[in-house]
Amino acid sequence: MRDDGEPGTDRAVDAAEKERQMPLRERIEFDEAAARAEAEAAREALTTAETAFEAQGRIARRLGGRVEDGRAVFGFWTPEILDARVPSGDVFLEVLAPLEPMDLTRAHQEIRFERAWVPVIVEEAHCFTAVTGMRAGSRETLGDFYALAWRDPEGGWHRILDPLAMSLPFGVMAPAELYDVEAMLAAREDTAYFEAFRGEAPHKFGPPSNILQVHVPTATAGGTLASLTRHYHRLAERVERELPLEPADKLFLGYDAVQLLPVEPTTVHEAGPDFWQEVDGDEEGVTVSLLRPDTTNWGYDIVISGMATVNPVLLETGRPDELVDFAAQLHNFPGMPKKLILDVVFGHADNQGLGALNSHFFAGPNMYGQNLDYQNPAVRAILLEMQRRKVNFGADGVRVDGAQDFKWWDASTQTLRHDDDYLQSMSDLVQEAAGTRYRPWFIFEDGRPWPEEDWELSSDYRAVIEAQTDEDVFQWGPLTFAHNTPFLYTFWLSKFWRIREIVELGAHWISGTSNHDTLRRGTQVSPKLNVNTRLGRTRMEILDKAYDNPANHVLTYVALPGVPMDFLNAMARASWGFIRNQDDRYGVKVVAEEAISLKWQVDEYSYSVPANFRRLKEMGFETRSDLVRFFEFLPALVEVTEYDLDEIARLLNKAEPPLAGPEVYTVAALKHMARAWMDDMHEYCNVSTSLPALDADQAAFCLALRGFRRKRPWLAANYAGRDSFDYLRPIAGRTLFTALRHGPDGEQIYAVMHMEGKPTAEIDPLSLPVPGIGGGGWEVALRTPSIGPDYHGGPITLSDSMALVFSRHLPE
């Protein structure tokens, strides 16, 4: 409290303290007029809209909890209320307020909540209410919690959680926090960035020159959005002050955009413990055991509910403001603002979604969990509204996961159809930030007819591009999609037909050889296949050099059109895998499938480091050899027993000599091992552990290559006219790609890339039989690190992963 002689300040502080101490039931009040106005607006939409979808779209804007004109306003889509024929007098808004200070950064706390029940207005399949006196959350303060609740004839209570909640400190299976989103967005620190794009029509963001894909939990030692923001802030300070850049700095620089793996709330621990666990309670209050969410996930195991906000696991402070802060840090980066791309997953829901949403959201099971009912107008509208609210955090672009999964059942033809109209609706949404209306750039991952067996051969990777009306829509290209194994011999020559497609059609494709899927797929390949041992002496080195390969980078950034994308973990030569510690039922099976990654990503030394694999060592797997032997048994037993955990445990106990690990294998011990593997691998994959080992020359080369591409935006276009791309014949035991490209300013770019195989004989790259390279004037623009700075042209022996880039300007 200030002592500055201003009595008004003291009175304000006293009033705030008095309000804080006021009992919840005295503090809040049902605003019937405002609630009825919400219901009337819904009724008007249902009556006057031309279509049911248009009506539901107007209503969706009013759903969730929001702060408006000094009151809290709530809307819920509740068809289950109609299904159960619940009288309107038995439906209430449940408001929960902590009776003591809460700290969202604590691992565990037990808090007593006051509880109040607020009437609602039921309008068909919707419920609305409005309340004065509720506390709204902000960066500095915690808001009241809420859920809809209804009472059955026996007096039992049933909760309906808010799928459009904007703050979920304890995950999607707990009551939401009322949050002042408008105040959060109004305080953003990148208003000038967005104001520069303001116009009469919504601004349309286009593609960046390249993208860095980032998994927040493994990108920094802190593993949160706040720690990632601090990391970029530090980089910005170093760049602005022109300080020397270390390899770890260069790793993150030179990118025009950062694409975050999904930051939506994911599944929770299947077998508990719950993050919000009610110990005891009555109608006036409840005691809750609260755990800070601690799930480990790669981001794609979502339940749809809560998609409009941020996964609390990623929030150091528990405040969704951290995502706005990160967007602002990127947008304000000195000299080169960076775009933020959000990765959204609306093509399916994990089975846990059945416990978070009403059954009307779903259209039956699929290989991931549950299909969504896109043909239900309310579901369709709510999903789009979730997307709109999420992107309003300040994203410039949206990457849509698994666009081929958006399907609906056509009963008239008894076929499953792709919902391209819904994909169009996604890219048509208009966003708003700092008063600027805009449409983000869109990327779709679509490999249809995947998962059909012949998808890799038959997919053209253009279904969405050709169906969309937006000329700037992009798709993941064939090298980026999933099956990308550049560490196997003959990969590049066997994929040449696809590379030719990229050259001719790839201007609207994302290109690049590393992403969260391809690196994971690499760890699932049997090391007994024909591995390119010229890449390294160990499997770890081979995998690292395959996905962070200088020649591959030259192919991506110089030879191929489209937008290059790199995955941070691959560029850092850090590990990666299917990280998911929530699964109790199938967790052991998942680990059995992932066990092969031990052979690719973990050597004896890495395992022996005391900080690595702590949990597995505590279980008795003291050495890598101990774990390797166990993993020789587990996958085989999962298969032969058809995943009978009791039988697996029995057979493991029969092994001779006895296996390392727990003294007695039980189902519980197997599940504990699965959780330990996932948690240990999550820590092992953290990029911070790989930074000290970064190669300075490789980091500098990659940064220079990114700058080379950015200065020549014309390289993003398809080949035309005199451009050429081919491989040197005869093969003679190696694959040597050549690319010649022509810029609009008369510049020619010529690249020679040794992709795999034996070293060449001594050759002069400028004397190869490539039409159009004759004549003088060529200068070496880029050389991969192993070539060295002294090479300026002439005969050279090229080995695996070597590449050269030449440049010249033709006379007018």
PDB file of N, CA and C in Angstrom, residues 505-552:
ATOM      1  N   LEU A 505       6.063 -29.146 -58.983  1.00  0.00           N
ATOM      2  CA  LEU A 505       4.778 -28.762 -58.393  1.00  0.00           C
ATOM      3  C   LEU A 505       4.887 -28.201 -56.986  1.00  0.00           C
ATOM      4  N   GLY A 506       6.083 -28.127 -56.428  1.00  0.00           N
ATOM      5  CA  GLY A 506       6.230 -27.917 -54.987  1.00  0.00           C
ATOM      6  C   GLY A 506       6.164 -26.503 -54.471  1.00  0.00           C
ATOM      7  N   ALA A 507       5.802 -25.530 -55.291  1.00  0.00           N
ATOM      8  CA  ALA A 507       5.775 -24.142 -54.824  1.00  0.00           C
ATOM      9  C   ALA A 507       4.822 -23.948 -53.650  1.00  0.00           C
ATOM     10  N   HIS A 508       3.814 -24.800 -53.553  1.00  0.00           N
ATOM     11  CA  HIS A 508       2.848 -24.702 -52.454  1.00  0.00           C
ATOM     12  C   HIS A 508       2.965 -25.876 -51.497  1.00  0.00           C
ATOM     13  N   TRP A 509       4.162 -26.405 -51.407  1.00  0.00           N
ATOM     14  CA  TRP A 509       4.436 -27.490 -50.472  1.00  0.00           C
ATOM     15  C   TRP A 509       5.413 -27.031 -49.393  1.00  0.00           C
ATOM     16  N   ILE A 510       5.266 -27.622 -48.203  1.00  0.00           N
ATOM     17  CA  ILE A 510       6.297 -27.521 -47.186  1.00  0.00           C
ATOM     18  C   ILE A 510       7.355 -28.560 -47.528  1.00  0.00           C
ATOM     19  N   SER A 511       8.605 -28.145 -47.570  1.00  0.00           N
ATOM     20  CA  SER A 511       9.677 -29.074 -47.916  1.00  0.00           C
ATOM     21  C   SER A 511      10.599 -29.259 -46.717  1.00  0.00           C
ATOM     22  N   GLY A 512      11.499 -30.217 -46.833  1.00  0.00           N
ATOM     23  CA  GLY A 512      12.418 -30.497 -45.734  1.00  0.00           C
ATOM     24  C   GLY A 512      12.346 -31.945 -45.327  1.00  0.00           C
ATOM     25  N   THR A 513      13.411 -32.430 -44.727  1.00  0.00           N
ATOM     26  CA  THR A 513      13.487 -33.853 -44.395  1.00  0.00           C
ATOM     27  C   THR A 513      13.267 -34.148 -42.926  1.00  0.00           C
ATOM     28  N   SER A 514      13.139 -33.121 -42.093  1.00  0.00           N
ATOM     29  CA  SER A 514      12.991 -33.413 -40.658  1.00  0.00           C
ATOM     30  C   SER A 514      11.767 -32.721 -40.087  1.00  0.00           C
ATOM     31  N   ASN A 515      10.979 -33.480 -39.369  1.00  0.00           N
ATOM     32  CA  ASN A 515       9.887 -32.939 -38.575  1.00  0.00           C
ATOM     33  C   ASN A 515       9.585 -33.938 -37.474  1.00  0.00           C
ATOM     34  N   HIS A 516       8.571 -33.660 -36.665  1.00  0.00           N
ATOM     35  CA  HIS A 516       8.271 -34.530 -35.528  1.00  0.00           C
ATOM     36  C   HIS A 516       7.903 -35.949 -35.967  1.00  0.00           C
ATOM     37  N   ASP A 517       7.325 -36.086 -37.156  1.00  0.00           N
ATOM     38  CA  ASP A 517       6.934 -37.414 -37.634  1.00  0.00           C
ATOM     39  C   ASP A 517       8.108 -38.152 -38.259  1.00  0.00           C
ATOM     40  N   THR A 518       8.869 -37.478 -39.126  1.00  0.00           N
ATOM     41  CA  THR A 518       9.932 -38.187 -39.832  1.00  0.00           C
ATOM     42  C   THR A 518      11.034 -38.638 -38.880  1.00  0.00           C
ATOM     43  N   LEU A 519      11.381 -37.810 -37.913  1.00  0.00           N
ATOM     44  CA  LEU A 519      12.419 -38.222 -36.969  1.00  0.00           C
ATOM     45  C   LEU A 519      11.943 -39.406 -36.135  1.00  0.00           C
ATOM     46  N   ARG A 520      10.675 -39.404 -35.766  1.00  0.00           N
ATOM     47  CA  ARG A 520      10.129 -40.533 -35.014  1.00  0.00           C
ATOM     48  C   ARG A 520      10.084 -41.783 -35.880  1.00  0.00           C
ATOM     49  N   ARG A 521       9.689 -41.621 -37.156  1.00  0.00           N
ATOM     50  CA  ARG A 521       9.646 -42.778 -38.047  1.00  0.00           C
ATOM     51  C   ARG A 521      11.042 -43.382 -38.201  1.00  0.00           C
ATOM     52  N   GLY A 522      12.057 -42.521 -38.223  1.00  0.00           N
ATOM     53  CA  GLY A 522      13.411 -43.018 -38.354  1.00  0.00           C
ATOM     54  C   GLY A 522      13.801 -43.952 -37.229  1.00  0.00           C
ATOM     55  N   THR A 523      13.331 -43.664 -36.025  1.00  0.00           N
ATOM     56  CA  THR A 523      13.690 -44.501 -34.884  1.00  0.00           C
ATOM     57  C   THR A 523      12.900 -45.804 -34.859  1.00  0.00           C
ATOM     58  N   GLN A 524      11.926 -45.952 -35.762  1.00  0.00           N
ATOM     59  CA  GLN A 524      11.124 -47.171 -35.797  1.00  0.00           C
ATOM     60  C   GLN A 524      11.585 -48.154 -36.870  1.00  0.00           C
ATOM     61  N   VAL A 525      12.643 -47.788 -37.592  1.00  0.00           N
ATOM     62  CA  VAL A 525      13.143 -48.635 -38.671  1.00  0.00           C
ATOM     63  C   VAL A 525      14.161 -49.624 -38.107  1.00  0.00           C
ATOM     64  N   SER A 526      14.095 -50.850 -38.579  1.00  0.00           N
ATOM     65  CA  SER A 526      15.031 -51.867 -38.113  1.00  0.00           C
ATOM     66  C   SER A 526      16.453 -51.502 -38.518  1.00  0.00           C
ATOM     67  N   PRO A 527      17.378 -51.483 -37.576  1.00  0.00           N
ATOM     68  CA  PRO A 527      18.782 -51.181 -37.925  1.00  0.00           C
ATOM     69  C   PRO A 527      19.436 -52.285 -38.739  1.00  0.00           C
ATOM     70  N   LYS A 528      18.715 -53.405 -38.950  1.00  0.00           N
ATOM     71  CA  LYS A 528      19.250 -54.488 -39.761  1.00  0.00           C
ATOM     72  C   LYS A 528      19.072 -54.222 -41.258  1.00  0.00           C
ATOM     73  N   LEU A 529      18.327 -53.162 -41.602  1.00  0.00           N
ATOM     74  CA  LEU A 529      18.170 -52.817 -43.003  1.00  0.00           C
ATOM     75  C   LEU A 529      19.478 -52.225 -43.542  1.00  0.00           C
ATOM     76  N   ASN A 530      19.474 -51.877 -44.809  1.00  0.00           N
ATOM     77  CA  ASN A 530      20.688 -51.411 -45.471  1.00  0.00           C
ATOM     78  C   ASN A 530      20.979 -49.963 -45.076  1.00  0.00           C
ATOM     79  N   VAL A 531      21.609 -49.806 -43.931  1.00  0.00           N
ATOM     80  CA  VAL A 531      21.852 -48.479 -43.364  1.00  0.00           C
ATOM     81  C   VAL A 531      23.074 -47.842 -44.016  1.00  0.00           C
ATOM     82  N   ASN A 532      22.992 -46.538 -44.230  1.00  0.00           N
ATOM     83  CA  ASN A 532      24.095 -45.786 -44.838  1.00  0.00           C
ATOM     84  C   ASN A 532      25.188 -45.549 -43.800  1.00  0.00           C
ATOM     85  N   THR A 533      26.109 -46.493 -43.703  1.00  0.00           N
ATOM     86  CA  THR A 533      27.158 -46.405 -42.680  1.00  0.00           C
ATOM     87  C   THR A 533      28.186 -45.326 -42.989  1.00  0.00           C
ATOM     88  N   ARG A 534      28.142 -44.742 -44.174  1.00  0.00           N
ATOM     89  CA  ARG A 534      29.058 -43.641 -44.478  1.00  0.00           C
ATOM     90  C   ARG A 534      28.675 -42.363 -43.737  1.00  0.00           C
ATOM     91  N   LEU A 535      27.469 -42.341 -43.174  1.00  0.00           N
ATOM     92  CA  LEU A 535      27.046 -41.157 -42.422  1.00  0.00           C
ATOM     93  C   LEU A 535      27.689 -41.101 -41.041  1.00  0.00           C
ATOM     94  N   GLY A 536      28.100 -42.234 -40.491  1.00  0.00           N
ATOM     95  CA  GLY A 536      28.675 -42.212 -39.153  1.00  0.00           C
ATOM     96  C   GLY A 536      29.116 -43.581 -38.696  1.00  0.00           C
ATOM     97  N   ARG A 537      29.775 -43.598 -37.547  1.00  0.00           N
ATOM     98  CA  ARG A 537      30.301 -44.854 -37.010  1.00  0.00           C
ATOM     99  C   ARG A 537      29.295 -45.576 -36.123  1.00  0.00           C
ATOM    100  N   THR A 538      28.354 -44.852 -35.550  1.00  0.00           N
ATOM    101  CA  THR A 538      27.357 -45.454 -34.668  1.00  0.00           C
ATOM    102  C   THR A 538      25.973 -45.150 -35.199  1.00  0.00           C
ATOM    103  N   ARG A 539      24.997 -45.905 -34.717  1.00  0.00           N
ATOM    104  CA  ARG A 539      23.621 -45.659 -35.149  1.00  0.00           C
ATOM    105  C   ARG A 539      23.157 -44.266 -34.757  1.00  0.00           C
ATOM    106  N   MET A 540      23.529 -43.816 -33.563  1.00  0.00           N
ATOM    107  CA  MET A 540      23.151 -42.462 -33.140  1.00  0.00           C
ATOM    108  C   MET A 540      23.697 -41.421 -34.103  1.00  0.00           C
ATOM    109  N   GLU A 541      24.985 -41.575 -34.458  1.00  0.00           N
ATOM    110  CA  GLU A 541      25.612 -40.616 -35.359  1.00  0.00           C
ATOM    111  C   GLU A 541      24.974 -40.668 -36.739  1.00  0.00           C
ATOM    112  N   ILE A 542      24.653 -41.868 -37.205  1.00  0.00           N
ATOM    113  CA  ILE A 542      24.019 -42.015 -38.517  1.00  0.00           C
ATOM    114  C   ILE A 542      22.667 -41.312 -38.533  1.00  0.00           C
ATOM    115  N   LEU A 543      21.856 -41.537 -37.496  1.00  0.00           N
ATOM    116  CA  LEU A 543      20.536 -40.910 -37.446  1.00  0.00           C
ATOM    117  C   LEU A 543      20.657 -39.397 -37.353  1.00  0.00           C
ATOM    118  N   ASP A 544      21.569 -38.920 -36.500  1.00  0.00           N
ATOM    119  CA  ASP A 544      21.759 -37.474 -36.343  1.00  0.00           C
ATOM    120  C   ASP A 544      22.158 -36.827 -37.666  1.00  0.00           C
ATOM    121  N   LYS A 545      23.124 -37.444 -38.362  1.00  0.00           N
ATOM    122  CA  LYS A 545      23.629 -36.844 -39.592  1.00  0.00           C
ATOM    123  C   LYS A 545      22.654 -36.997 -40.754  1.00  0.00           C
ATOM    124  N   ALA A 546      21.762 -37.961 -40.675  1.00  0.00           N
ATOM    125  CA  ALA A 546      20.775 -38.120 -41.736  1.00  0.00           C
ATOM    126  C   ALA A 546      19.751 -36.994 -41.717  1.00  0.00           C
ATOM    127  N   TYR A 547      19.353 -36.576 -40.523  1.00  0.00           N
ATOM    128  CA  TYR A 547      18.308 -35.548 -40.422  1.00  0.00           C
ATOM    129  C   TYR A 547      18.869 -34.144 -40.226  1.00  0.00           C
ATOM    130  N   ASP A 548      20.160 -34.038 -39.961  1.00  0.00           N
ATOM    131  CA  ASP A 548      20.834 -32.737 -39.967  1.00  0.00           C
ATOM    132  C   ASP A 548      22.020 -32.882 -40.910  1.00  0.00           C
ATOM    133  N   ASN A 549      21.703 -32.947 -42.188  1.00  0.00           N
ATOM    134  CA  ASN A 549      22.678 -33.289 -43.205  1.00  0.00           C
ATOM    135  C   ASN A 549      22.920 -32.095 -44.114  1.00  0.00           C
ATOM    136  N   PRO A 550      24.160 -31.652 -44.269  1.00  0.00           N
ATOM    137  CA  PRO A 550      24.419 -30.453 -45.077  1.00  0.00           C
ATOM    138  C   PRO A 550      23.924 -30.560 -46.516  1.00  0.00           C
ATOM    139  N   ALA A 551      24.136 -31.727 -47.144  1.00  0.00           N
ATOM    140  CA  ALA A 551      23.685 -31.875 -48.532  1.00  0.00           C
ATOM    141  C   ALA A 551      22.160 -31.844 -48.609  1.00  0.00           C
ATOM    142  N   ASN A 552      21.490 -32.482 -47.633  1.00  0.00           N
ATOM    143  CA  ASN A 552      20.021 -32.435 -47.599  1.00  0.00           C
ATOM    144  C   ASN A 552      19.542 -31.005 -47.429  1.00  0.00           C
TER     145      ASN A 552
END
